[in-house]
């Protein structure tokens, strides 16, 4: 790779047709890290055509799963070899602390290995016999790649979010165009370089960096795309779905959330404090599944709150490259303004701010914000209802289990939820009543490549990860044969 000023299209680094660039900024000091290629509709068109050609002419879709799996494993190895450098790039582009970024990169490599395994399994499982009631016929259901995929991703886990789409799409035999977020575009370009070095054939993966309206919109509208896979906000997801609707394109959406965390009064207080904090302060709360609404049973409330306040105030905030830092800056100025405006609105709406809500005193540059806790939050307030996507938690009390479930489910979102109690039967009961795609019991946020990920309600459509993630990129075809020696006998007796 020469620089970040080129796009990766058809196995080559190419300057954008209009020669435009955009800046990506280090949120810890507001300095420009790099000038990055800004793709427009012309570049997207070239990239989609390259993917189309690679899919239609092969050989990628026709390779065995074992052969495709071998390339995916080499990509995983390439990511591991550069783990430190990639993690440092992620810290600079996104602001997260280095240990979190190292963990993301490890997970990214793990995702490629996981889908390499599934690609291999596909060789045996591609065709399954279908039992028919009419024995004159035999039938098989066959899985085939859906075609050319367009993937559009956000900035909170830049390389990991890319892997959740690229790894299963490649495993399935699809070719694709990936558009990373303009806020954190760098590691997606590194991924293109790693895939190139791993011997991925030209045109199978194309990476176009650029702004949402200039590069994302043309990708979502391009007639050469068979499947759109999007992760991001609800308003953009709605636009993507409308673009997909025009040509009846297959679409999967991973959108926002306002996930509840129910803590019953028999919960272990120390564990509850730790998981509440991990649920909303990890990655600065810029996590789609962040448990940003905490419901605490009345009996535990006072003790839990005093421990939560004590621990929250101890969080070390600073540049993600410094040892011991547990919270970096928010990703950019726009996000900082959005989160601080949401906090101001919360106060106006009657929620009580008990800690945070402002820039830490020792940080005069960068988009730093103290971890923030609201209590006595009115259920109709925007801070209770709307996704903030920052280190802001809203806390309310509840009386009994039925009230907790009712409050938890009273949301237009349904991505995730968590429940904490020593009574595991109660946890299971509540988990089954939550209207959400992911429920954690006695924890919040641990995410596994093997398990399905995605939301109910306005949190999205479809599931990523696990075998569900592979199925996103597969079509199912039936092949049915008439085996009887007897004539059909409808027209000709
Ligand atoms: P966003 O919707 O602003 O942007 C996401 C992507 O869409 C970016 O690549 C952007 O360039 C692109 N885009 C913007 N406008 C577009 C348009 N008109 N057409 C096509 N593409 C366009 O979201 P964001 O701020 O990057 O990410 C934060 C959101 O993502 C939050 O709501 C969060 O909950 C959600 N998210 C969800 C998951 C999940 O798995 N459910 C994971 C991570 C983030």
Short mmCIF file of C-alpha atoms and ligand atoms in Angstrom, two decimals:
data_model
loop_
_atom_site.label_atom_id
_atom_site.label_comp_id
_atom_site.label_asym_id
_atom_site.label_seq_id
_atom_site.Cartn_x
_atom_site.Cartn_y
_atom_site.Cartn_z
CA UNK A 1 0.00 0.00 0.00
CA UNK A 2 1.43 3.36 -1.01
CA UNK A 3 -0.61 5.68 1.18
CA UNK A 4 -4.14 6.16 2.46
CA UNK A 5 -4.81 8.38 -0.56
CA UNK A 6 -5.78 5.53 -2.82
CA UNK A 7 -8.68 3.12 -3.03
CA UNK A 8 -8.26 -0.64 -3.31
CA UNK A 9 -10.12 -1.69 -6.44
CA UNK A 10 -9.67 -4.83 -8.55
CA UNK A 11 -6.51 -5.84 -6.71
CA UNK A 12 -4.83 -2.46 -7.29
CA UNK A 13 -4.36 0.83 -5.48
CA UNK A 14 -6.04 3.57 -7.47
CA UNK A 15 -6.49 7.31 -6.95
CA UNK A 16 -10.11 8.43 -6.76
CA UNK A 17 -11.44 9.64 -10.11
CA UNK A 18 -12.14 13.16 -8.83
CA UNK A 19 -8.86 13.26 -6.85
CA UNK A 20 -10.66 14.30 -3.67
CA UNK A 21 -9.34 13.70 -0.17
CA UNK A 22 -10.75 14.02 3.36
CA UNK A 23 -9.02 14.29 6.71
CA UNK A 24 -9.13 11.80 9.54
CA UNK A 25 -8.44 13.27 12.96
CA UNK A 26 -6.85 11.97 16.18
CA UNK A 27 -9.53 12.66 18.82
CA UNK A 28 -6.97 12.78 21.64
CA UNK A 29 -5.37 16.04 20.38
CA UNK A 30 -7.50 17.05 17.37
CA UNK A 31 -4.51 16.73 14.99
CA UNK A 32 -4.90 15.41 11.43
CA UNK A 33 -3.59 11.83 11.15
CA UNK A 34 -3.93 11.41 7.39
CA UNK A 35 -5.48 12.67 4.19
CA UNK A 36 -7.61 9.85 2.86
CA UNK A 37 -9.02 9.07 -0.60
CA UNK A 38 -12.60 10.33 -0.94
CA UNK A 39 -14.45 8.05 -3.33
CA UNK A 40 -17.44 9.30 -5.28
CA UNK A 41 -20.08 7.54 -7.40
CA UNK A 42 -17.58 7.04 -10.27
CA UNK A 43 -15.18 5.08 -8.01
CA UNK A 44 -18.00 3.09 -6.48
CA UNK A 45 -19.13 2.14 -9.97
CA UNK A 46 -15.64 0.91 -10.92
CA UNK A 47 -15.40 -1.04 -7.64
CA UNK A 48 -18.82 -2.69 -8.06
CA UNK A 49 -17.99 -3.63 -11.65
CA UNK A 50 -14.72 -5.19 -10.47
CA UNK A 51 -16.56 -7.21 -7.84
CA UNK A 52 -19.24 -8.16 -10.39
CA UNK A 53 -16.58 -9.34 -12.85
CA UNK A 54 -14.76 -11.34 -10.14
CA UNK A 55 -18.03 -12.97 -9.14
CA UNK A 56 -19.36 -13.70 -12.64
CA UNK A 57 -16.05 -14.84 -14.14
CA UNK A 58 -14.68 -16.58 -11.06
CA UNK A 59 -12.80 -18.37 -9.78
CA UNK A 60 -13.63 -17.22 -6.22
CA UNK A 61 -17.27 -18.43 -6.00
CA UNK A 62 -16.35 -21.76 -7.63
CA UNK A 63 -13.42 -22.54 -5.33
CA UNK A 64 -14.06 -25.17 -2.69
CA UNK A 65 -14.73 -23.97 0.84
CA UNK A 66 -11.38 -25.48 1.80
CA UNK A 67 -9.56 -23.32 -0.75
CA UNK A 68 -11.38 -20.17 0.31
CA UNK A 69 -10.81 -21.07 3.97
CA UNK A 70 -7.05 -21.23 3.33
CA UNK A 71 -7.07 -17.61 2.11
CA UNK A 72 -9.16 -16.53 5.11
CA UNK A 73 -6.63 -18.18 7.43
CA UNK A 74 -3.79 -16.32 5.74
CA UNK A 75 -5.73 -13.07 6.25
CA UNK A 76 -6.11 -13.96 9.96
CA UNK A 77 -2.34 -14.61 10.17
CA UNK A 78 -1.59 -11.32 8.42
CA UNK A 79 -3.77 -9.46 10.94
CA UNK A 80 -2.02 -11.16 13.87
CA UNK A 81 1.42 -10.31 12.46
CA UNK A 82 0.47 -6.61 12.42
CA UNK A 83 -1.60 -6.69 15.62
CA UNK A 84 0.36 -4.03 17.48
CA UNK A 85 0.54 -1.60 14.55
CA UNK A 86 -3.14 -2.08 13.70
CA UNK A 87 -4.17 -1.56 17.33
CA UNK A 88 -2.11 1.63 17.54
CA UNK A 89 -3.75 2.89 14.35
CA UNK A 90 -7.15 2.15 15.84
CA UNK A 91 -6.22 4.11 19.01
CA UNK A 92 -5.21 7.13 16.93
CA UNK A 93 -8.23 7.00 14.64
CA UNK A 94 -10.90 6.11 17.22
CA UNK A 95 -9.48 7.13 20.60
CA UNK A 96 -10.03 3.83 22.43
CA UNK A 97 -7.36 2.67 24.92
CA UNK A 98 -4.65 0.39 23.50
CA UNK A 99 -5.63 -2.75 25.47
CA UNK A 100 -9.16 -2.46 24.05
CA UNK A 101 -7.78 -1.98 20.54
CA UNK A 102 -5.45 -4.99 20.91
CA UNK A 103 -8.44 -7.04 21.97
CA UNK A 104 -10.45 -5.81 18.93
CA UNK A 105 -7.67 -6.83 16.55
CA UNK A 106 -7.35 -10.26 18.15
CA UNK A 107 -11.13 -10.70 17.72
CA UNK A 108 -10.84 -9.53 14.11
CA UNK A 109 -8.28 -12.24 13.35
CA UNK A 110 -10.42 -14.76 15.26
CA UNK A 111 -13.41 -13.85 13.09
CA UNK A 112 -11.47 -14.73 9.91
CA UNK A 113 -10.37 -18.05 11.43
CA UNK A 114 -13.93 -18.84 12.50
CA UNK A 115 -15.33 -18.25 9.01
CA UNK A 116 -12.45 -20.24 7.51
CA UNK A 117 -13.81 -23.19 9.53
CA UNK A 118 -17.34 -22.54 8.30
CA UNK A 119 -16.13 -22.25 4.69
CA UNK A 120 -14.59 -25.71 5.04
CA UNK A 121 -17.79 -27.12 6.57
CA UNK A 122 -19.74 -25.71 3.65
CA UNK A 123 -18.07 -28.27 1.38
CA UNK A 124 -19.93 -31.06 3.21
CA UNK A 125 -23.09 -29.13 4.00
CA UNK A 126 -23.65 -27.23 0.77
CA UNK A 127 -26.30 -29.68 -0.42
CA UNK A 128 -28.84 -31.28 1.86
CA UNK A 129 -31.45 -33.78 0.67
CA UNK A 130 -35.04 -32.66 1.15
CA UNK A 131 -37.56 -35.40 1.97
CA UNK A 132 -40.58 -35.08 -0.34
CA UNK A 133 -43.99 -36.58 0.22
CA UNK A 134 -44.16 -37.62 -3.44
CA UNK A 135 -41.65 -40.43 -3.97
CA UNK A 136 -41.56 -39.95 -7.76
CA UNK A 137 -39.36 -36.91 -7.09
CA UNK A 138 -36.07 -36.30 -5.29
CA UNK A 139 -34.83 -32.94 -4.15
CA UNK A 140 -31.81 -31.21 -2.67
CA UNK A 141 -31.50 -27.77 -1.05
CA UNK A 142 -28.26 -26.15 -2.11
CA UNK A 143 -26.53 -23.10 -0.68
CA UNK A 144 -24.91 -20.69 -3.12
CA UNK A 145 -23.24 -17.32 -2.63
CA UNK A 146 -25.69 -14.44 -2.88
CA UNK A 147 -23.43 -12.59 -5.35
CA UNK A 148 -21.87 -9.16 -4.96
CA UNK A 149 -22.21 -7.67 -1.48
CA UNK A 150 -21.97 -4.00 -0.55
CA UNK A 151 -20.92 -3.49 3.08
CA UNK A 152 -21.17 -0.16 4.91
CA UNK A 153 -19.83 0.06 8.46
CA UNK A 154 -19.51 2.49 11.42
CA UNK A 155 -16.55 3.84 13.40
CA UNK A 156 -16.86 2.33 16.89
CA UNK A 157 -14.99 -0.96 16.25
CA UNK A 158 -13.55 -0.10 12.83
CA UNK A 159 -11.64 -3.24 11.86
CA UNK A 160 -13.79 -5.65 13.86
CA UNK A 161 -16.98 -4.37 12.20
CA UNK A 162 -15.29 -4.88 8.81
CA UNK A 163 -14.45 -8.49 9.72
CA UNK A 164 -18.06 -9.28 10.73
CA UNK A 165 -19.04 -8.66 7.10
CA UNK A 166 -15.92 -9.40 5.05
CA UNK A 167 -15.10 -12.79 6.64
CA UNK A 168 -18.54 -14.44 6.18
CA UNK A 169 -19.06 -12.88 2.74
CA UNK A 170 -15.72 -14.24 1.49
CA UNK A 171 -16.34 -17.62 3.17
CA UNK A 172 -19.67 -17.88 1.34
CA UNK A 173 -17.99 -17.17 -2.02
CA UNK A 174 -19.28 -13.62 -2.48
CA UNK A 175 -17.29 -10.74 -3.91
CA UNK A 176 -17.70 -7.38 -2.27
CA UNK A 177 -17.22 -3.64 -1.92
CA UNK A 178 -16.55 -2.39 1.60
CA UNK A 179 -17.09 1.23 2.60
CA UNK A 180 -15.67 1.99 6.04
CA UNK A 181 -16.73 5.00 8.09
CA UNK A 182 -15.08 8.25 7.04
CA UNK A 183 -14.42 8.85 10.75
CA UNK A 184 -12.10 5.81 11.08
CA UNK A 185 -11.08 4.67 7.58
CA UNK A 186 -7.47 3.56 8.12
CA UNK A 187 -7.60 -0.05 9.28
CA UNK A 188 -10.01 -1.01 6.46
CA UNK A 189 -7.30 0.04 4.00
CA UNK A 190 -4.79 -2.03 5.98
CA UNK A 191 -7.20 -4.97 5.74
CA UNK A 192 -7.22 -4.59 1.95
CA UNK A 193 -3.42 -4.73 1.96
CA UNK A 194 -3.42 -7.81 4.21
CA UNK A 195 -5.99 -9.56 1.98
CA UNK A 196 -3.89 -8.69 -1.08
CA UNK A 197 -0.74 -10.16 0.53
CA UNK A 198 -2.78 -13.24 1.50
CA UNK A 199 -3.44 -13.92 -2.18
CA UNK A 200 -7.09 -12.94 -2.40
CA UNK A 201 -7.84 -12.76 -6.15
CA UNK A 202 -8.31 -9.31 -7.73
CA UNK A 203 -11.81 -7.85 -7.46
CA UNK A 204 -13.01 -10.17 -4.68
CA UNK A 205 -12.62 -7.48 -2.00
CA UNK A 206 -12.67 -3.79 -2.92
CA UNK A 207 -12.33 -1.04 -0.32
CA UNK A 208 -13.62 2.46 -1.05
CA UNK A 209 -13.12 5.12 1.59
CA UNK A 210 -15.36 8.15 1.43
CA UNK A 211 -18.21 10.14 2.89
CA UNK A 212 -21.64 8.62 3.49
CA UNK A 213 -23.63 10.64 0.94
CA UNK A 214 -20.82 10.58 -1.68
CA UNK A 215 -19.68 6.95 -1.47
CA UNK A 216 -22.14 5.08 0.79
CA UNK A 217 -25.29 6.26 -0.98
CA UNK A 218 -24.08 5.32 -4.50
CA UNK A 219 -23.03 1.91 -3.18
CA UNK A 220 -26.45 1.30 -1.63
CA UNK A 221 -28.15 2.35 -4.89
CA UNK A 222 -25.89 0.51 -7.35
CA UNK A 223 -27.75 -2.02 -9.52
CA UNK A 224 -24.70 -4.32 -9.58
CA UNK A 225 -25.09 -5.10 -5.87
CA UNK A 226 -27.05 -8.22 -4.88
CA UNK A 227 -26.85 -7.80 -1.12
CA UNK A 228 -26.44 -4.81 1.19
CA UNK A 229 -25.06 -5.32 4.67
CA UNK A 230 -25.17 -2.22 6.85
CA UNK A 231 -24.17 -1.37 10.40
CA UNK A 232 -24.82 2.12 11.68
CA UNK A 233 -27.56 4.47 12.83
CA UNK A 234 -31.30 4.03 12.39
CA UNK A 235 -31.77 7.04 10.04
CA UNK A 236 -29.03 5.82 7.68
CA UNK A 237 -30.33 2.25 7.96
CA UNK A 238 -33.73 3.47 6.84
CA UNK A 239 -32.16 5.15 3.79
CA UNK A 240 -30.25 1.98 2.94
CA UNK A 241 -33.43 -0.06 3.17
CA UNK A 242 -35.27 2.36 0.89
CA UNK A 243 -32.45 2.14 -1.66
CA UNK A 244 -32.57 -1.67 -1.41
CA UNK A 245 -36.36 -1.67 -1.77
CA UNK A 246 -36.23 -0.02 -5.17
CA UNK A 247 -34.58 -3.07 -6.78
CA UNK A 248 -35.70 -5.64 -4.16
CA UNK A 249 -32.16 -6.18 -2.94
CA UNK A 250 -31.37 -8.49 -0.05
CA UNK A 251 -30.55 -6.34 2.98
CA UNK A 252 -29.35 -6.87 6.55
CA UNK A 253 -29.23 -4.04 9.08
CA UNK A 254 -27.44 -3.78 12.44
CA UNK A 255 -28.65 -0.56 13.98
CA UNK A 256 -28.73 1.30 17.26
CA UNK A 257 -29.92 0.43 20.73
CA UNK A 258 -30.94 1.67 24.16
CA UNK A 259 -30.40 -1.55 26.00
CA UNK A 260 -31.68 -2.19 29.53
CA UNK A 261 -29.75 -3.77 32.41
CA UNK A 262 -32.03 -5.12 35.17
CA UNK A 263 -30.37 -5.57 38.57
CA UNK A 264 -32.41 -7.45 41.21
CA UNK A 265 -31.81 -6.78 44.89
CA UNK A 266 -30.25 -10.22 45.51
CA UNK A 267 -27.42 -9.46 43.03
CA UNK A 268 -23.78 -9.44 44.12
CA UNK A 269 -23.12 -5.70 44.49
CA UNK A 270 -19.46 -5.72 43.43
CA UNK A 271 -20.25 -7.77 40.33
CA UNK A 272 -23.20 -5.50 39.52
CA UNK A 273 -21.03 -2.37 39.75
CA UNK A 274 -18.34 -3.91 37.53
CA UNK A 275 -20.78 -5.07 34.84
CA UNK A 276 -22.83 -1.85 34.88
CA UNK A 277 -19.58 0.04 34.27
CA UNK A 278 -18.39 -2.37 31.58
CA UNK A 279 -21.83 -2.15 29.99
CA UNK A 280 -21.65 1.61 29.46
CA UNK A 281 -18.09 2.92 29.92
CA UNK A 282 -16.13 0.32 27.90
CA UNK A 283 -15.20 1.83 24.50
CA UNK A 284 -16.49 5.18 25.94
CA UNK A 285 -20.05 3.90 25.64
CA UNK A 286 -19.72 4.02 21.84
CA UNK A 287 -21.13 0.52 21.68
CA UNK A 288 -24.39 -0.32 19.90
CA UNK A 289 -25.34 -2.84 22.61
CA UNK A 290 -24.27 -0.61 25.55
CA UNK A 291 -26.59 -1.15 28.50
CA UNK A 292 -27.37 2.53 28.81
CA UNK A 293 -30.62 2.15 30.81
CA UNK A 294 -30.05 0.56 34.20
CA UNK A 295 -33.02 -0.61 36.29
CA UNK A 296 -32.16 -1.27 39.92
CA UNK A 297 -34.56 -2.91 42.37
CA UNK A 298 -35.41 -0.52 45.22
CA UNK A 299 -33.86 -2.61 48.03
CA UNK A 300 -30.38 -2.51 46.51
CA UNK A 301 -30.44 1.02 45.13
CA UNK A 302 -28.69 3.09 47.83
CA UNK A 303 -25.80 0.70 48.44
CA UNK A 304 -25.28 0.02 44.76
CA UNK A 305 -25.31 3.70 43.82
CA UNK A 306 -22.70 4.69 46.39
CA UNK A 307 -20.30 1.96 45.15
CA UNK A 308 -21.03 2.79 41.50
CA UNK A 309 -20.28 6.47 42.04
CA UNK A 310 -17.08 5.67 43.91
CA UNK A 311 -15.76 3.37 41.14
CA UNK A 312 -16.93 5.58 38.27
CA UNK A 313 -14.99 8.55 39.64
CA UNK A 314 -11.83 6.41 39.68
CA UNK A 315 -11.84 5.76 35.91
CA UNK A 316 -8.59 7.09 34.43
CA UNK A 317 -9.33 9.24 31.40
CA UNK A 318 -6.65 10.14 28.88
CA UNK A 319 -4.83 9.38 25.64
CA UNK A 320 -5.44 5.72 24.78
CA UNK A 321 -1.70 5.13 24.29
CA UNK A 322 -0.93 5.91 27.95
CA UNK A 323 -0.61 3.06 30.44
CA UNK A 324 -3.50 2.69 32.84
CA UNK A 325 -5.97 4.75 30.80
CA UNK A 326 -9.43 3.16 30.89
CA UNK A 327 -11.34 5.75 28.87
CA UNK A 328 -10.16 7.65 25.82
CA UNK A 329 -11.73 10.63 24.04
CA UNK A 330 -15.02 10.41 22.13
CA UNK A 331 -14.43 9.68 18.46
CA UNK A 332 -14.70 13.20 17.02
CA UNK A 333 -16.02 16.70 17.53
CA UNK A 334 -19.43 15.91 16.05
CA UNK A 335 -19.91 13.02 18.46
CA UNK A 336 -18.67 15.14 21.39
CA UNK A 337 -21.21 17.84 20.53
CA UNK A 338 -23.98 15.28 20.09
CA UNK A 339 -23.31 13.64 23.46
CA UNK A 340 -22.91 16.89 25.42
CA UNK A 341 -26.12 18.25 23.84
CA UNK A 342 -27.94 15.07 24.90
CA UNK A 343 -26.66 15.54 28.46
CA UNK A 344 -27.87 19.16 28.53
CA UNK A 345 -31.28 18.05 27.25
CA UNK A 346 -31.46 15.35 29.94
CA UNK A 347 -30.94 17.92 32.68
CA UNK A 348 -33.61 20.20 31.17
CA UNK A 349 -36.02 17.26 31.04
CA UNK A 350 -35.68 16.61 34.76
CA UNK A 351 -33.11 13.81 34.96
CA UNK A 352 -30.67 14.33 37.87
CA UNK A 353 -26.98 14.41 36.91
CA UNK A 354 -24.95 12.94 39.78
CA UNK A 355 -21.52 12.72 38.21
CA UNK A 356 -19.70 13.61 34.98
CA UNK A 357 -21.23 15.46 32.07
CA UNK A 358 -18.20 17.67 31.48
CA UNK A 359 -14.67 17.73 30.14
CA UNK A 360 -12.13 16.42 32.67
CA UNK A 361 -10.05 19.25 34.13
CA UNK A 362 -6.70 17.80 33.03
CA UNK A 363 -7.73 17.50 29.34
CA UNK A 364 -7.80 20.86 27.59
CA UNK A 365 -7.54 19.42 24.07
CA UNK A 366 -9.25 16.41 22.58
CA UNK A 367 -12.83 15.18 22.81
CA UNK A 368 -12.72 13.97 26.39
CA UNK A 369 -15.80 13.59 28.54
CA UNK A 370 -16.18 12.36 32.10
CA UNK A 371 -18.24 9.19 32.60
CA UNK A 372 -21.74 10.42 33.28
CA UNK A 373 -24.57 9.12 35.47
CA UNK A 374 -28.17 10.32 35.48
CA UNK A 375 -30.65 9.16 38.12
CA UNK A 376 -34.40 9.73 38.63
CA UNK A 377 -34.69 9.73 34.85
CA UNK A 378 -38.23 10.35 33.54
CA UNK A 379 -39.26 7.52 31.18
CA UNK A 380 -40.53 9.99 28.58
CA UNK A 381 -37.22 11.98 28.56
CA UNK A 382 -34.95 11.83 25.52
CA UNK A 383 -32.01 10.55 27.59
CA UNK A 384 -34.11 7.52 28.57
CA UNK A 385 -35.55 6.96 25.10
CA UNK A 386 -32.83 7.91 22.60
CA UNK A 387 -29.45 6.35 21.91
CA UNK A 388 -26.68 8.71 23.11
CA UNK A 389 -23.71 6.56 22.02
CA UNK A 390 -21.38 7.90 24.68
CA UNK A 391 -20.41 7.21 28.32
CA UNK A 392 -23.80 8.22 29.72
CA UNK A 393 -25.90 5.88 31.84
CA UNK A 394 -29.49 6.51 32.96
CA UNK A 395 -30.65 4.82 36.14
CA UNK A 396 -34.14 4.19 37.55
CA UNK A 397 -35.54 2.01 40.29
CA UNK A 398 -38.22 -0.65 39.99
CA UNK A 399 -40.40 -2.57 42.46
CA UNK A 400 -41.03 -6.05 41.09
CA UNK A 401 -40.09 -8.30 38.21
CA UNK A 402 -43.14 -7.42 36.11
CA UNK A 403 -42.37 -3.70 36.36
CA UNK A 404 -38.73 -4.30 35.42
CA UNK A 405 -39.69 -6.23 32.29
CA UNK A 406 -42.29 -3.65 31.34
CA UNK A 407 -39.80 -0.76 31.69
CA UNK A 408 -37.07 -2.70 29.87
CA UNK A 409 -39.29 -3.47 26.90
CA UNK A 410 -40.77 0.04 26.62
CA UNK A 411 -38.35 1.11 23.88
CA UNK A 412 -38.39 1.36 20.10
CA UNK A 413 -35.06 -0.49 20.15
CA UNK A 414 -34.45 -4.18 20.85
CA UNK A 415 -30.77 -4.89 20.36
CA UNK A 416 -29.63 -6.20 23.74
CA UNK A 417 -30.47 -6.49 27.42
CA UNK A 418 -28.94 -7.81 30.63
CA UNK A 419 -30.27 -9.22 33.86
CA UNK A 420 -28.47 -9.78 37.13
CA UNK A 421 -29.62 -11.87 40.11
CA UNK A 422 -28.42 -14.81 42.19
CA UNK A 423 -31.71 -16.50 41.31
CA UNK A 424 -30.88 -18.10 37.96
CA UNK A 425 -34.45 -19.22 37.37
CA UNK A 426 -35.55 -15.62 37.61
CA UNK A 427 -32.75 -14.60 35.22
CA UNK A 428 -33.90 -17.21 32.69
CA UNK A 429 -37.52 -16.12 33.04
CA UNK A 430 -36.68 -12.46 32.50
CA UNK A 431 -34.23 -13.22 29.64
CA UNK A 432 -37.05 -14.97 27.78
CA UNK A 433 -39.39 -12.00 28.22
CA UNK A 434 -37.00 -9.32 26.95
CA UNK A 435 -37.77 -8.24 23.38
CA UNK A 436 -34.14 -8.10 22.26
CA UNK A 437 -31.77 -10.10 20.07
CA UNK A 438 -29.03 -10.48 22.69
CA UNK A 439 -29.55 -11.06 26.43
CA UNK A 440 -26.74 -11.36 28.95
CA UNK A 441 -27.24 -13.01 32.34
CA UNK A 442 -24.99 -11.84 35.18
CA UNK A 443 -22.77 -9.89 32.76
CA UNK A 444 -23.06 -7.30 29.98
CA UNK A 445 -21.30 -7.04 26.59
CA UNK A 446 -19.08 -10.13 26.18
CA UNK A 447 -19.51 -11.01 22.49
CA UNK A 448 -18.62 -14.28 20.82
CA UNK A 449 -18.07 -14.92 17.12
CA UNK A 450 -19.98 -18.20 17.42
CA UNK A 451 -23.28 -16.71 18.66
CA UNK A 452 -25.93 -14.77 16.67
CA UNK A 453 -25.85 -10.97 16.84
CA UNK A 454 -28.60 -8.56 15.86
CA UNK A 455 -31.70 -6.73 16.97
CA UNK A 456 -35.46 -6.78 17.31
CA UNK A 457 -37.64 -3.79 16.48
CA UNK A 458 -35.75 -0.72 15.17
CA UNK A 459 -32.40 -2.26 16.10
CA UNK A 460 -32.24 -4.06 12.80
CA UNK A 461 -33.03 -6.93 10.50
CA UNK A 462 -31.13 -10.21 10.27
CA UNK A 463 -28.29 -11.68 12.30
CA UNK A 464 -24.52 -11.50 11.98
CA UNK A 465 -21.86 -13.79 13.46
CA UNK A 466 -21.97 -17.56 13.84
CA UNK A 467 -23.59 -19.65 11.14
CA UNK A 468 -26.30 -16.96 10.94
CA UNK A 469 -23.66 -14.54 9.67
CA UNK A 470 -22.67 -16.96 6.90
CA UNK A 471 -26.31 -17.47 5.90
CA UNK A 472 -26.54 -13.71 5.33
CA UNK A 473 -24.36 -14.23 2.27
CA UNK A 474 -25.96 -17.43 0.98
CA UNK A 475 -28.97 -18.03 -1.22
CA UNK A 476 -30.87 -21.32 -0.96
CA UNK A 477 -31.74 -23.12 -4.17
CA UNK A 478 -33.85 -26.25 -4.53
CA UNK A 479 -32.99 -28.70 -7.27
CA UNK A 480 -35.83 -31.15 -7.82
CA UNK A 481 -35.74 -34.14 -10.15
CA UNK A 482 -38.52 -36.28 -11.59
CA UNK A 483 -37.27 -39.85 -11.14
CA UNK A 484 -40.29 -41.89 -12.19
CA UNK A 485 -40.30 -44.00 -15.35
CA UNK A 486 -44.10 -43.45 -15.54
CA UNK A 487 -45.36 -40.59 -17.75
CA UNK A 488 -46.60 -37.45 -16.00
CA UNK A 489 -49.96 -38.00 -17.71
CA UNK A 490 -51.57 -34.56 -17.49
CA UNK A 491 -51.94 -33.68 -21.18
CA UNK A 492 -50.74 -36.89 -22.73
CA UNK A 493 -52.54 -39.90 -21.32
P1 LIG B 1 -23.96 6.33 10.61
O1 LIG B 1 -25.29 5.77 10.22
O2 LIG B 1 -23.79 7.78 10.67
O3 LIG B 1 -22.84 5.82 9.57
C1 LIG B 1 -22.62 4.46 9.32
C2 LIG B 1 -22.05 4.31 7.92
O4 LIG B 1 -23.02 4.73 6.97
C3 LIG B 1 -20.80 5.14 7.66
O5 LIG B 1 -19.90 4.37 6.87
C4 LIG B 1 -21.33 6.31 6.86
O6 LIG B 1 -20.39 6.89 6.00
C5 LIG B 1 -22.43 5.64 6.06
N1 LIG B 1 -23.46 6.55 5.56
C6 LIG B 1 -23.84 7.76 6.06
N2 LIG B 1 -24.82 8.29 5.29
C7 LIG B 1 -25.08 7.39 4.30
C8 LIG B 1 -25.99 7.36 3.22
N3 LIG B 1 -26.85 8.36 2.98
N4 LIG B 1 -26.01 6.27 2.44
C9 LIG B 1 -25.17 5.24 2.67
N5 LIG B 1 -24.25 5.22 3.66
C10 LIG B 1 -24.22 6.28 4.47
O7 LIG B 1 -23.56 5.63 11.96
P2 LIG B 1 -22.22 5.86 12.83
O8 LIG B 1 -22.34 7.18 13.52
O9 LIG B 1 -21.02 5.59 11.98
O10 LIG B 1 -22.31 4.66 13.88
C11 LIG B 1 -23.03 4.75 15.05
C12 LIG B 1 -24.31 3.96 14.93
O11 LIG B 1 -24.03 2.62 14.56
C13 LIG B 1 -25.02 3.87 16.26
O12 LIG B 1 -26.40 4.07 16.09
C14 LIG B 1 -24.76 2.43 16.71
O13 LIG B 1 -25.70 1.91 17.60
C15 LIG B 1 -24.73 1.72 15.40
N6 LIG B 1 -24.01 0.44 15.52
C16 LIG B 1 -24.72 -0.73 15.50
C17 LIG B 1 -24.07 -1.96 15.65
C18 LIG B 1 -24.85 -3.26 15.67
O14 LIG B 1 -24.24 -4.31 15.58
N7 LIG B 1 -26.17 -3.24 15.79
C19 LIG B 1 -22.68 -1.98 15.78
C20 LIG B 1 -21.97 -0.78 15.79
C21 LIG B 1 -22.65 0.43 15.65
#
